[in-house]
Coordinates of C-alpha atoms in Angstrom, one line a residue:
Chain A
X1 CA 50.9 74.7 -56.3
X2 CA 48.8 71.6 -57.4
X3 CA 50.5 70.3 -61.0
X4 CA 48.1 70.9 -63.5
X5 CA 46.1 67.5 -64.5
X6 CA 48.0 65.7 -67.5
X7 CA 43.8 64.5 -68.6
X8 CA 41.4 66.7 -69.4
X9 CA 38.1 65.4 -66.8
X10 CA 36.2 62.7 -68.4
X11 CA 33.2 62.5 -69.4
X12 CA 32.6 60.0 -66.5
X13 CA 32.9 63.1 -64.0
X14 CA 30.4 65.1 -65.2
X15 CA 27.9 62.3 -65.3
X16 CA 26.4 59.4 -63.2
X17 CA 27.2 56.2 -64.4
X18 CA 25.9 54.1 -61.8
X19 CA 24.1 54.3 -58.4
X20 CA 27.4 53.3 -56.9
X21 CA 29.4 55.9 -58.9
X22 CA 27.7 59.1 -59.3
X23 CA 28.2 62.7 -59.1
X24 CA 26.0 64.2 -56.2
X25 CA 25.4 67.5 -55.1
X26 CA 28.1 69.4 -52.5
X27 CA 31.6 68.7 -53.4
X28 CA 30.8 68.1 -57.1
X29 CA 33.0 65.6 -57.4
X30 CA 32.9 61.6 -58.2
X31 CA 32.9 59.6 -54.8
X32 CA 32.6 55.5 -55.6
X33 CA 30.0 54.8 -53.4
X34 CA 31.3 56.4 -50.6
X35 CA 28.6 58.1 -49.2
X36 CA 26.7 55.4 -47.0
X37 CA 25.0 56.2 -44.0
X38 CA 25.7 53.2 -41.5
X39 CA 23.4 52.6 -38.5
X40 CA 25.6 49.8 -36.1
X41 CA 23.7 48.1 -33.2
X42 CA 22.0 51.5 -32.1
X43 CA 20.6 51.2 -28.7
X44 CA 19.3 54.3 -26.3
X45 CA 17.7 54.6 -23.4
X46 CA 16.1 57.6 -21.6
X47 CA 16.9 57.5 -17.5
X48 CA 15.7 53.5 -17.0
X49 CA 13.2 53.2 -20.3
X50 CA 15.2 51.5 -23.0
X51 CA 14.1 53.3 -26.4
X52 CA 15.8 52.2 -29.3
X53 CA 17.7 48.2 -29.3
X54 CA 19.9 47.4 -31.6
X55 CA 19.2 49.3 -34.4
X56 CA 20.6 48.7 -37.6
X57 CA 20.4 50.6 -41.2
X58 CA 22.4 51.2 -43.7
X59 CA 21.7 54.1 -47.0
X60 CA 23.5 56.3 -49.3
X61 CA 22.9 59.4 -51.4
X62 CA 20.3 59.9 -53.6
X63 CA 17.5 57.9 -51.4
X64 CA 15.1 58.5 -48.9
X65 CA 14.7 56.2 -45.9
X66 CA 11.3 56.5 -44.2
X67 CA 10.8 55.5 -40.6
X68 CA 7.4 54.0 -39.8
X69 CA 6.6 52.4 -36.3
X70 CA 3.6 53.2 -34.0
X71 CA 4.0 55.7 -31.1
X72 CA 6.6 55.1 -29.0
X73 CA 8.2 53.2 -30.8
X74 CA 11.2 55.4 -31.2
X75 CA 11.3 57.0 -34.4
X76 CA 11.9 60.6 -32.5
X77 CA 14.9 59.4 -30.5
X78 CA 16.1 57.7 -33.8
X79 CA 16.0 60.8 -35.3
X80 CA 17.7 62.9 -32.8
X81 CA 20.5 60.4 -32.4
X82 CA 21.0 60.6 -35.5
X83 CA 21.4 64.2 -35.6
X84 CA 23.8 63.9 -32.8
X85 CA 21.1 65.5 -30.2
X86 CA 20.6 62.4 -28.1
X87 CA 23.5 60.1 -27.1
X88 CA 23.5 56.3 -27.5
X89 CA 24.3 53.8 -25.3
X90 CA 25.8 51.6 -27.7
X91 CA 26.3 51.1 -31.4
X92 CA 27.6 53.7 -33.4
X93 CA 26.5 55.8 -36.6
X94 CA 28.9 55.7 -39.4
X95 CA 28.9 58.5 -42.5
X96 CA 31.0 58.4 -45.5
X97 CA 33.6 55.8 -43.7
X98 CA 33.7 58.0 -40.5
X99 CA 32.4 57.4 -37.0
X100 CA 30.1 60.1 -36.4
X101 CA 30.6 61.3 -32.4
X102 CA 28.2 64.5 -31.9
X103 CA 27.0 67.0 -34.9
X104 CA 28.0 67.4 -38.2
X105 CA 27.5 70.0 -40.7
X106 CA 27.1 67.6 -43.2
X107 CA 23.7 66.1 -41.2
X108 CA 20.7 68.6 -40.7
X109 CA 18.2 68.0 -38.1
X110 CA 14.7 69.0 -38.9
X111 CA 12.3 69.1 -36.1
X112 CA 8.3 68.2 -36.0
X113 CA 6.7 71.8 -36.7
X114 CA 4.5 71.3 -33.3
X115 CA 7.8 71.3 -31.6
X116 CA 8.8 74.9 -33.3
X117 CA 7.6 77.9 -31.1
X118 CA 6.4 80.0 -34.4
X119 CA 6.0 82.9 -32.8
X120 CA 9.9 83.1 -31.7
X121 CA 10.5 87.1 -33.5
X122 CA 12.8 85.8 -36.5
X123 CA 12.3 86.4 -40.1
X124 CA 12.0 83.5 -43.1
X125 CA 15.3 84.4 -44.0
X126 CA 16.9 84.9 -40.4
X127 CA 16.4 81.6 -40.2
X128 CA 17.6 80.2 -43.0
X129 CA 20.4 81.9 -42.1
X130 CA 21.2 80.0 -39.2
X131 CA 21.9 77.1 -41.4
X132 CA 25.4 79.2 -42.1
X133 CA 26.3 79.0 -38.2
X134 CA 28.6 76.5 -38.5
X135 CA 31.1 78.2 -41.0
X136 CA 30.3 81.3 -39.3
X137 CA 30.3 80.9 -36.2
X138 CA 30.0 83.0 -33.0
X139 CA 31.6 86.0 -34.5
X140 CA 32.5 85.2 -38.5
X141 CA 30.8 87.7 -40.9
X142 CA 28.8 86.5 -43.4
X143 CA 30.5 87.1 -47.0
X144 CA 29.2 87.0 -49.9
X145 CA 29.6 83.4 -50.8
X146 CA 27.3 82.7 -47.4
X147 CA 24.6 85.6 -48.6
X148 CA 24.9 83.8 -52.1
X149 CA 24.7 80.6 -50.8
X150 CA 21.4 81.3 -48.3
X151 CA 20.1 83.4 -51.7
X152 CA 20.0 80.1 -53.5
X153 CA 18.7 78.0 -50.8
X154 CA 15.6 80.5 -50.6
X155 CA 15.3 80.2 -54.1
X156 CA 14.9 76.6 -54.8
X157 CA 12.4 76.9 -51.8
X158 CA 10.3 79.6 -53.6
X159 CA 10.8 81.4 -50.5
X160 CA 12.7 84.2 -52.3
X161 CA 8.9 86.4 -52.1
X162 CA 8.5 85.5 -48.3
X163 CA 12.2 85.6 -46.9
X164 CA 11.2 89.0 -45.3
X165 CA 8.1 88.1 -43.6
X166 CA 8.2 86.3 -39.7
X167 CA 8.2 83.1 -39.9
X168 CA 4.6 82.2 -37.5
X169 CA 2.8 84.6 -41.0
X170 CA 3.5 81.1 -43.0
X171 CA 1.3 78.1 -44.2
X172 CA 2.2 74.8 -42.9
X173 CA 4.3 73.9 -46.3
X174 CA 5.9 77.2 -46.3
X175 CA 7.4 76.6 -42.4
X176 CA 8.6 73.1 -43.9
X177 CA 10.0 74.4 -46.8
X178 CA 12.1 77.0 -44.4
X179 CA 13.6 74.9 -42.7
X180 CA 14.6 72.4 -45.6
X181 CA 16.2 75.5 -46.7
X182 CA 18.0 76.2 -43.7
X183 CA 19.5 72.5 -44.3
X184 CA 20.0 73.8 -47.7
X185 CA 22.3 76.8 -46.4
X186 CA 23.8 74.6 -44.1
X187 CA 25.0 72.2 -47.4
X188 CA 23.5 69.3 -45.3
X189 CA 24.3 65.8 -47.4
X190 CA 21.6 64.4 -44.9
X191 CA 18.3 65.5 -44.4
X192 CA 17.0 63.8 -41.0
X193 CA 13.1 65.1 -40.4
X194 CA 11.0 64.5 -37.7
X195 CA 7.0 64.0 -39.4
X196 CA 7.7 66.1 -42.0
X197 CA 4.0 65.6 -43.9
X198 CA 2.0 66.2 -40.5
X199 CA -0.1 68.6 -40.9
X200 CA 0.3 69.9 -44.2
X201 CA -2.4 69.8 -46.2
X202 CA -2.8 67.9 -49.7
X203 CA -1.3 69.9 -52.3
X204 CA 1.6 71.2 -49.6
X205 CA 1.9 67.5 -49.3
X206 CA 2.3 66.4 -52.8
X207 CA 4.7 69.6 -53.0
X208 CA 7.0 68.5 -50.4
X209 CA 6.7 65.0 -52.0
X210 CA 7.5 66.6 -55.5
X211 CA 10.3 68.5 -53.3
X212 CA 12.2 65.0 -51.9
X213 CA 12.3 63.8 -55.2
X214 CA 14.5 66.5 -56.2
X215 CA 16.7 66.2 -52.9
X216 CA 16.9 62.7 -53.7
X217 CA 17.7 63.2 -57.8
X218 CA 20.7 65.7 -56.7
X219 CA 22.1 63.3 -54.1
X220 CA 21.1 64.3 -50.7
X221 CA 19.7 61.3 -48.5
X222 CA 16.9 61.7 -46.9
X223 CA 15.6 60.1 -43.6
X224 CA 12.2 60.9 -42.0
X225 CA 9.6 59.4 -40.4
X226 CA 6.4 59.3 -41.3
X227 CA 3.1 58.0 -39.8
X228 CA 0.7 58.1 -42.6
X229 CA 1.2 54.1 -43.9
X230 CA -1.1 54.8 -47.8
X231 CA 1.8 57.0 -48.9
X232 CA 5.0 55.4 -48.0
X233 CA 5.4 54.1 -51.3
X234 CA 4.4 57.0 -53.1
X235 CA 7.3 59.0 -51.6
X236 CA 10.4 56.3 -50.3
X237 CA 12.6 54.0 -51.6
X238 CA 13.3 52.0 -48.8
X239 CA 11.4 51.9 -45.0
X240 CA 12.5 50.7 -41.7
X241 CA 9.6 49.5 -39.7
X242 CA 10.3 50.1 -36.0
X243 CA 9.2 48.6 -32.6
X244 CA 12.2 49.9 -30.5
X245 CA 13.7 47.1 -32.3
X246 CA 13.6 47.2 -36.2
X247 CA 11.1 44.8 -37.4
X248 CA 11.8 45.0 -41.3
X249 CA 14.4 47.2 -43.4
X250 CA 14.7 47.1 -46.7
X251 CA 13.6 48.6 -50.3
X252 CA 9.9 49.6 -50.1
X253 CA 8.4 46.9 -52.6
X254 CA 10.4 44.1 -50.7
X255 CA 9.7 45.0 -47.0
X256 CA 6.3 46.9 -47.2
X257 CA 4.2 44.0 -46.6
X258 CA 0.9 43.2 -44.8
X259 CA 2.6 40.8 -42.4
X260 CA 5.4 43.0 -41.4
X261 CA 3.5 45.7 -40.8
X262 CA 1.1 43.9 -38.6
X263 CA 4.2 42.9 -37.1
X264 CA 5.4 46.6 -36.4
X265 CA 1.9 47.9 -35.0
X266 CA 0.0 44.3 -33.9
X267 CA -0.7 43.7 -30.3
X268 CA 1.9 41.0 -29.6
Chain B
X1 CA 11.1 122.1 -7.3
X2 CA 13.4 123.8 -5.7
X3 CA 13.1 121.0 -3.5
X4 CA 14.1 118.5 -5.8
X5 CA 17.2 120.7 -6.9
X6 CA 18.7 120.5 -3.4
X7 CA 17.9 117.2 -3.3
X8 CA 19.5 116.2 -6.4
X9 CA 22.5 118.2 -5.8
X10 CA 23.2 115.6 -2.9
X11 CA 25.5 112.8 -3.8
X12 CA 23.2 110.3 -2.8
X13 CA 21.0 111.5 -5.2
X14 CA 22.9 111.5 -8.0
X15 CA 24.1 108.0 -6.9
X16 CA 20.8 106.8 -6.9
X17 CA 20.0 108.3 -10.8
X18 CA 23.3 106.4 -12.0
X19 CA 21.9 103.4 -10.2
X20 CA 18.5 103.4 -12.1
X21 CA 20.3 104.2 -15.3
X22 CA 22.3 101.0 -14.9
X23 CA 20.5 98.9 -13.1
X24 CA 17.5 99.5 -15.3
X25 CA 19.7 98.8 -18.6
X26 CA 21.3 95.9 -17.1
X27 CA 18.0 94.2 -16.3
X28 CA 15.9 95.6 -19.6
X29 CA 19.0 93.7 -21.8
X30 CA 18.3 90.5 -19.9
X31 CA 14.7 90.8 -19.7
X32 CA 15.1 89.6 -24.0
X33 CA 16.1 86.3 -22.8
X34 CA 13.3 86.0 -20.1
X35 CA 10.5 86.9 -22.7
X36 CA 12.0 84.7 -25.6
X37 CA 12.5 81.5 -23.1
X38 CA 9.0 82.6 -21.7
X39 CA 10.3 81.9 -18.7
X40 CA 9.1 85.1 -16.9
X41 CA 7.1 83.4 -14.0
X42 CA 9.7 80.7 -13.3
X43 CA 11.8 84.2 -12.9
X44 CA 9.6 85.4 -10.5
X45 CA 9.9 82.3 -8.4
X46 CA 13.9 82.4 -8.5
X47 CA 13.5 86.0 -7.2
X48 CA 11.9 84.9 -4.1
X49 CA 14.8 82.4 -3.6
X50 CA 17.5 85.0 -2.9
X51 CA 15.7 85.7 0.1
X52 CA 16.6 82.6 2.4
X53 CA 20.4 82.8 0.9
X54 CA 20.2 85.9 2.7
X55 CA 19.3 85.0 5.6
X56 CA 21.4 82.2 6.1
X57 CA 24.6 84.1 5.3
X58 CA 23.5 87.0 7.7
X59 CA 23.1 83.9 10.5
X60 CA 26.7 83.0 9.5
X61 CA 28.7 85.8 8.6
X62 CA 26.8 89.1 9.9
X63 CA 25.4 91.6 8.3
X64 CA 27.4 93.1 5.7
X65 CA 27.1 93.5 1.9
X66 CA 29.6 90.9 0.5
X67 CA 27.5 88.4 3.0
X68 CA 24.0 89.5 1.2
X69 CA 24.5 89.4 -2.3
X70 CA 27.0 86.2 -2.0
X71 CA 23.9 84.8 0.4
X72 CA 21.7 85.7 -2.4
X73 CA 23.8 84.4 -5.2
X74 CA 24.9 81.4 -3.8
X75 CA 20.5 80.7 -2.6
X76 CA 19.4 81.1 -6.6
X77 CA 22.2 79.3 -8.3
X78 CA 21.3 76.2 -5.7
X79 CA 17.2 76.3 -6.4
X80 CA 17.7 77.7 -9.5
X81 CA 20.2 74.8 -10.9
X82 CA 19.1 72.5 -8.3
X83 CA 15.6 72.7 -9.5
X84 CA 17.7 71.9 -13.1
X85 CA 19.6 68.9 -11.5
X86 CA 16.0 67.8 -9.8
X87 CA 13.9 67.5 -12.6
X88 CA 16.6 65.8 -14.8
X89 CA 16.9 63.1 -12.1
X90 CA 13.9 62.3 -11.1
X91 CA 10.0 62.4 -12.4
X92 CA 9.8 65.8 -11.7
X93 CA 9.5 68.5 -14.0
X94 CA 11.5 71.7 -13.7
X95 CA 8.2 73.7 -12.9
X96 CA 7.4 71.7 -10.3
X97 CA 11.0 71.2 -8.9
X98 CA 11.3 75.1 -8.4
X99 CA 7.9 75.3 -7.2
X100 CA 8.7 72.9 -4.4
X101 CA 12.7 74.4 -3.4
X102 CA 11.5 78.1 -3.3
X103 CA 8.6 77.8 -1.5
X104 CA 10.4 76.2 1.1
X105 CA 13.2 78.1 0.9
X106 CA 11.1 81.5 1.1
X107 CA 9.8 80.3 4.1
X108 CA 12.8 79.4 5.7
X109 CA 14.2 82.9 5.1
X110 CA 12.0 84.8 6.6
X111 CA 11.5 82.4 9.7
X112 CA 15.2 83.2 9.9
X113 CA 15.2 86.7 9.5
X114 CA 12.3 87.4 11.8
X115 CA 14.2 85.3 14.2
X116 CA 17.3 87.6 14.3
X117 CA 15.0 90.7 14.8
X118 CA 16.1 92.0 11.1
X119 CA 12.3 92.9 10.2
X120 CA 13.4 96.2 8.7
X121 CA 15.7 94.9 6.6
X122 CA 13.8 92.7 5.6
X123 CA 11.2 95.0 4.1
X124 CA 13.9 96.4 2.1
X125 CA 14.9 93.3 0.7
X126 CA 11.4 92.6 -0.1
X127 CA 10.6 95.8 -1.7
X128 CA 14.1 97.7 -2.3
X129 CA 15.8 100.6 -1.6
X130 CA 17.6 102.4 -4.4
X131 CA 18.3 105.5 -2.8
X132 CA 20.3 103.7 -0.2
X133 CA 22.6 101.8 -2.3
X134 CA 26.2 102.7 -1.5
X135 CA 29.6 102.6 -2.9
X136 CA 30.1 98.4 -3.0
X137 CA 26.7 98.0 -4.0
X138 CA 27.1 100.2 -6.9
X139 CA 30.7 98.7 -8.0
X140 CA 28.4 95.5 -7.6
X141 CA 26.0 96.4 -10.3
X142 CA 28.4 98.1 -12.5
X143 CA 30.0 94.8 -12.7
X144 CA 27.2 92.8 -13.0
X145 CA 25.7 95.1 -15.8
X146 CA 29.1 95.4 -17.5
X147 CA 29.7 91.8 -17.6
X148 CA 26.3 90.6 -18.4
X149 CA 26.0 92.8 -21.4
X150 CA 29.3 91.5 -22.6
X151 CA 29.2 88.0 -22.5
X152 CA 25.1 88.6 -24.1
X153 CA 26.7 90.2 -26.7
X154 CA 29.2 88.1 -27.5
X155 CA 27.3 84.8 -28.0
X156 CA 24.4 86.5 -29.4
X157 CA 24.3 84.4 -32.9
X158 CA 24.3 80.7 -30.6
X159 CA 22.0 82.4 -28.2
X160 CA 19.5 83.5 -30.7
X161 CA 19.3 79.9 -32.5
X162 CA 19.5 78.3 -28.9
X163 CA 16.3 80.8 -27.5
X164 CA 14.9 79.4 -30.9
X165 CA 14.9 75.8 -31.1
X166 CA 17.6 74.3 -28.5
X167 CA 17.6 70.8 -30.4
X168 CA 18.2 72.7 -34.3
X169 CA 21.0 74.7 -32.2
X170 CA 22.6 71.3 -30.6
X171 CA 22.6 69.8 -34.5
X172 CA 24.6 72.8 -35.6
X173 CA 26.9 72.6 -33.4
X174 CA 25.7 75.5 -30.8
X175 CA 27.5 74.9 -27.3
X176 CA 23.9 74.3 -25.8
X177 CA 25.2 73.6 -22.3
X178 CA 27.2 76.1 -21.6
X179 CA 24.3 78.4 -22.8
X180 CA 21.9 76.9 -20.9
X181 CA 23.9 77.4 -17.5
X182 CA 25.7 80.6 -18.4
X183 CA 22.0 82.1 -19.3
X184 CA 20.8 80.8 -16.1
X185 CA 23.5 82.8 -14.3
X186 CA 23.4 85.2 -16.0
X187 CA 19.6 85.9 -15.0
X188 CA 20.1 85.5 -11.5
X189 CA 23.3 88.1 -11.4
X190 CA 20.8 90.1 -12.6
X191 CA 18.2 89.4 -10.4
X192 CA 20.9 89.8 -7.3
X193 CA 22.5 93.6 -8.8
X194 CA 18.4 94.9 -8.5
X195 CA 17.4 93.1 -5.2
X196 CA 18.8 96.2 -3.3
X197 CA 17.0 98.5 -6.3
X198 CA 13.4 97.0 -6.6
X199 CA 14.0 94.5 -4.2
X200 CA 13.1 90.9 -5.5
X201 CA 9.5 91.1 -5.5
X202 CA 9.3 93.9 -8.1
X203 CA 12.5 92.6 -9.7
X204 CA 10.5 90.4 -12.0
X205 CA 8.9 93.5 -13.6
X206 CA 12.4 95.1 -14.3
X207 CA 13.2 92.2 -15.9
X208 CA 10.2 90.9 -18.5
X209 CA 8.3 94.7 -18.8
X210 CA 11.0 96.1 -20.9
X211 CA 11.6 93.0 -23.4
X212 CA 7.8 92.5 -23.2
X213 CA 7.2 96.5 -24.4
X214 CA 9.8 95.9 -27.2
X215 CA 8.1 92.7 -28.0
X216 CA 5.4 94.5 -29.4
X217 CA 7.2 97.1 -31.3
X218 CA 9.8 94.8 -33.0
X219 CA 10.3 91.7 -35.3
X220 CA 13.9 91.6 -34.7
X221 CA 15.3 89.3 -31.6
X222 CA 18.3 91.1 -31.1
X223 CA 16.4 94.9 -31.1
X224 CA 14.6 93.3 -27.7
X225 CA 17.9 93.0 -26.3
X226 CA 19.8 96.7 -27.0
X227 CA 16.0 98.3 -26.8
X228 CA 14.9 96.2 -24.0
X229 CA 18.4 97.9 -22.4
X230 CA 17.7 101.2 -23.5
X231 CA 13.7 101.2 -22.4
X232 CA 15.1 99.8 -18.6
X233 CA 17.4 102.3 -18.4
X234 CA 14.1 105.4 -19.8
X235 CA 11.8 104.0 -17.3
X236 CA 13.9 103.9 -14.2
X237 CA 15.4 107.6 -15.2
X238 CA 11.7 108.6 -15.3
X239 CA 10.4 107.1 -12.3
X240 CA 13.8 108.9 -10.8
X241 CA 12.6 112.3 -11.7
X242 CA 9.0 111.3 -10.6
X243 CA 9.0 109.7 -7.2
X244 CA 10.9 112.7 -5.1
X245 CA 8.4 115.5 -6.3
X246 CA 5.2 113.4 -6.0
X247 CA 6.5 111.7 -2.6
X248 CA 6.7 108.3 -4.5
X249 CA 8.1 105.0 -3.6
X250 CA 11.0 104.9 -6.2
X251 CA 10.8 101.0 -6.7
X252 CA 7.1 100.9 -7.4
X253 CA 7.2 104.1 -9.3
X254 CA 9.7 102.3 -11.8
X255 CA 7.8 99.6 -12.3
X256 CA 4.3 101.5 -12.9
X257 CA 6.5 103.6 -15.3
X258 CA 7.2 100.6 -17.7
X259 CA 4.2 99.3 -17.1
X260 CA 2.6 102.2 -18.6
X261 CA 5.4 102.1 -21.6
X262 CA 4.1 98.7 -22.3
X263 CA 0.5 99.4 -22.5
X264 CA 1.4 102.7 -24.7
X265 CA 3.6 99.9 -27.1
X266 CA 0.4 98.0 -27.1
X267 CA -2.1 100.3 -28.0
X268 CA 0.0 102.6 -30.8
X269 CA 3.0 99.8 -31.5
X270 CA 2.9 100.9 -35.4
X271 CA 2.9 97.3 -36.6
X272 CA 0.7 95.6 -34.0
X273 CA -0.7 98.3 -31.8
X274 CA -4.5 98.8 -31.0
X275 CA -5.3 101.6 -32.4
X276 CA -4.1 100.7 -35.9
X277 CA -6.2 97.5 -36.0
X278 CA -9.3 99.5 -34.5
X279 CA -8.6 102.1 -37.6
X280 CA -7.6 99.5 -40.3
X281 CA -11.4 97.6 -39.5
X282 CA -12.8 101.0 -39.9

């Protein structure tokens, strides 16, 4: 038995104070800046071809992080490291104070749609339901508290309409918003996406813009890349400009500047 | 008909009907995962591989059973996840890694085979015999079939997201590699428990037709598996009945039979068939 609390909860705990000490969405509790995402001295290579060097970030809840470098410069294998997909060679990825080594539930990995085969015979809300695999697991049944949980994820996705119909039937914005959900079932903290905006067109675009601020404002972080360079600022607070090595990272306004990004996509 | 009676009051016969029953379930379950890994092709070129395992283990250890289907086994697992070990060490993709083992390997098998004067046999292995499987080679399939549709069933959730996306499974946490070899295996079992039934030319129908005929009737991944099973099992039952009247070679006829289930799938499937498109535009 816990002892009851001698304090009723301040007021303190229901609402942000600060940046540093806020109340986010998951656990519902305060957490004094603890929810930083730390990129240390990244480096990956695929066989002999060295992709990522010594790549460092650092974030925390409630922003969004966009990844902008030409092609090839590594923004996939960033991506996929991050999400636990693609080993490093060195460096290490820190979350909330702990190393990360492999997956987490707390991480969702959203791939580029292209890479999706839309045709695969599973329904808008089969795959949301996937997002529940990793309390479920191979045999778990899904209670109530899962069905609720995946109810609420379709939902806030406006997907509630479509959650019966196969997922290849869907518009380019509707396939992104399925799979954010399926990070919503999952109760991701951190939303990794691989070019979420190709593709889509405008008003899916400014949607799914509308959509991350909303991630954002409840406390999810959000890292994606993104090739289109007229809207970075429009959507992210803060942009790492990659050439295998990071050439700039920082808050939007600070970073986002002609010289760096002639820097990141020049001919050197 | 009366024929057919005394026919199929022979053991053999009844044998053979319990072998196309199982043998056709067996592969029509496993045929989901070829059609949703779209990998029925590559499947075609793993069939031809059992060949030169065969041969080779004749050479060594005579001609028996055990020596053919562990010849077999052993001969896909070593293109099949050589071609796996090739193209993720070198510049070569998987494709073109099998392409390059089986043809070589086919080769080699039948120069071997011709070699040891085993031409008849050969033609059996080529284009199957069901009606002359015998005790081992039934426990054989049994076992395959039994232990197949378990171990399908029982990682059904991972397998589903890893048959989906393999990277979105890996982030959640699905054991990717073990699916990814234990699918492979499981496959070639598969392939080896019909090479005496269709023989491993024909076995590539067995195992995409069924899936590929549910395909078109269902939405729902896991319906091609259990369907998939249960269409298998229908077509090679049918074939059964058909090929001793009509003086049929059993292993084609099984094949032709699916074939014709999938093209009746494709023109009434009540949610994508044919004929309701032709009457909807009407």
């Amino acid at each position: 038995m816990k002892p009851a609390p001698s304090d009723p909860p301040s007021a303190s705990l229901l609402e942000p104070t600060s940046a540093d000490d806020h109340v986010c969405w998951g656990g519902g509790q305060r957490h004094p800046a603890s929810h930083e995402l730390w990129v240390k001295d990244l480096s990956v290579s695929y066989r002999e071809t060295r992709a990522l060097e010594q790549v460092n970030l650092h974030s925390r809840c409630g922003r969004s992080v966009a990844l902008v470098g030409p092609n090839g410069a590594g923004k996939s294998t960033l991506i996929k490291t991050m999400a636990g997909i693609v080993k490093p060679d060195s460096g290490e990825i820190l979350w909330r104070g702990r190393r990360l080594d492999g997956t987490s539930r707390e991480i969702a990995y959203l791939p580029q749609r292209s890479e999706v085969d839309w045709l695969f015979p599973v329904t808008v809300r089969g795959l949301v339901e996937m997002g529940r695999y990793p309390v479920v697991g191979w045999w778990g049944a899904y209670r109530r508290h899962d069905k609720d949980i995946v109810d609420r994820a379709l939902e806030t996705m406006q997907l509630t309409d479509l959650q019966n119909r196969q997922i290849g039937a869907l518009s380019g914005g509707q396939q992104q918003r399925t799979f954010i959900a399926r990070a919503l079932a999952q109760e991701a903290h951190v939303l990794i996406l691989d070019e979420p905006f190709t593709g889509l067109d405008k008003p899916a675009q400014e949607q799914l813009c509308q959509l991350f601020g909303e991630l954002t404002a409840e406390g999810r972080l959000l890292v994606a890349s993104h090739h289109e360079l007229g809207s970075v600022a429009a959507i992210f607070d803060e942009v790492l400009l990659l050439r295998r090595h990071v050439v700039a990272f920082g808050p939007v306004e600070e970073v986002f500047t002609p010289a760096n990004i002639e820097e990141t996509f020049g001919t050197v | 008909m009366s024929d057919f009676t005394e026919f199929f009051h022979q053991p053999i016969a009844r044998r053979a009907l319990l072998a196309c029953v199982m043998i056709g379930f067996g592969n029509g379950y496993v045929s989901a995962l070829v059609v949703l890994r779209r990998s029925s092709l590559k499947m075609g070129t793993i069939s031809h591989s059992l060949l030169p395992g065969i041969a080779v283990a004749v050479l060594f250890f005579g001609l028996t059973q055990w020596s053919v289907l562990g010849g077999a086994a052993i001969a896909a697992l070593l293109v099949g996840l050589g071609s796996l070990f090739l193209s993720r060490t070198s510049r070569l993709d998987q494709e073109t890694a099998l392409g390059v083992l089986y043809t070589a390997s086919f080769a080699a098998g039948m120069l071997i085979l011709r070699t040891l004067g085993l031409q008849q046999k050969l033609d059996e292995w080529l284009f199957g015999s069901i009606v002359g499987m015998n005790d081992s080679d039934m426990w054989i399939a049994y076992g395959i079939t039994f232990g197949t549709v378990l171990f399908l069933t029982t990682l059904m959730r991972p397998l589903l997201i890893f048959l989906f996306e393999p990277n979105v499974a890996q982030s959640l946490g699905v054991p990717v590699r073990l699916l990814n070899y234990g699918v492979f295996a499981v496959v070639i079992l598969v392939l080896v428990s019909s090479l005496q039934a269709v023989g491993c030319i024909l076995s590539v129908g067995l195992l995409t037709i069924p899936a590929a005929t549910m395909r078109l009737l269902t939405n729902d991944a896991r319906w091609m598996f259990w369907g998939g099973g249960l269409i298998g099992a229908l077509g090679a039952t049918v074939a059964f009945f058909l090929a001793y009247p009509l003086d049929w070679d059993i292993s084609s006829t099984i094949i032709v039979v699916l074939g014709l289930f999938a093209l009746l799938a494709y023109l009434f499937s009540p949610s994508q068939g044919l004929l309701l498109r032709w009457v909807r535009e009407r």
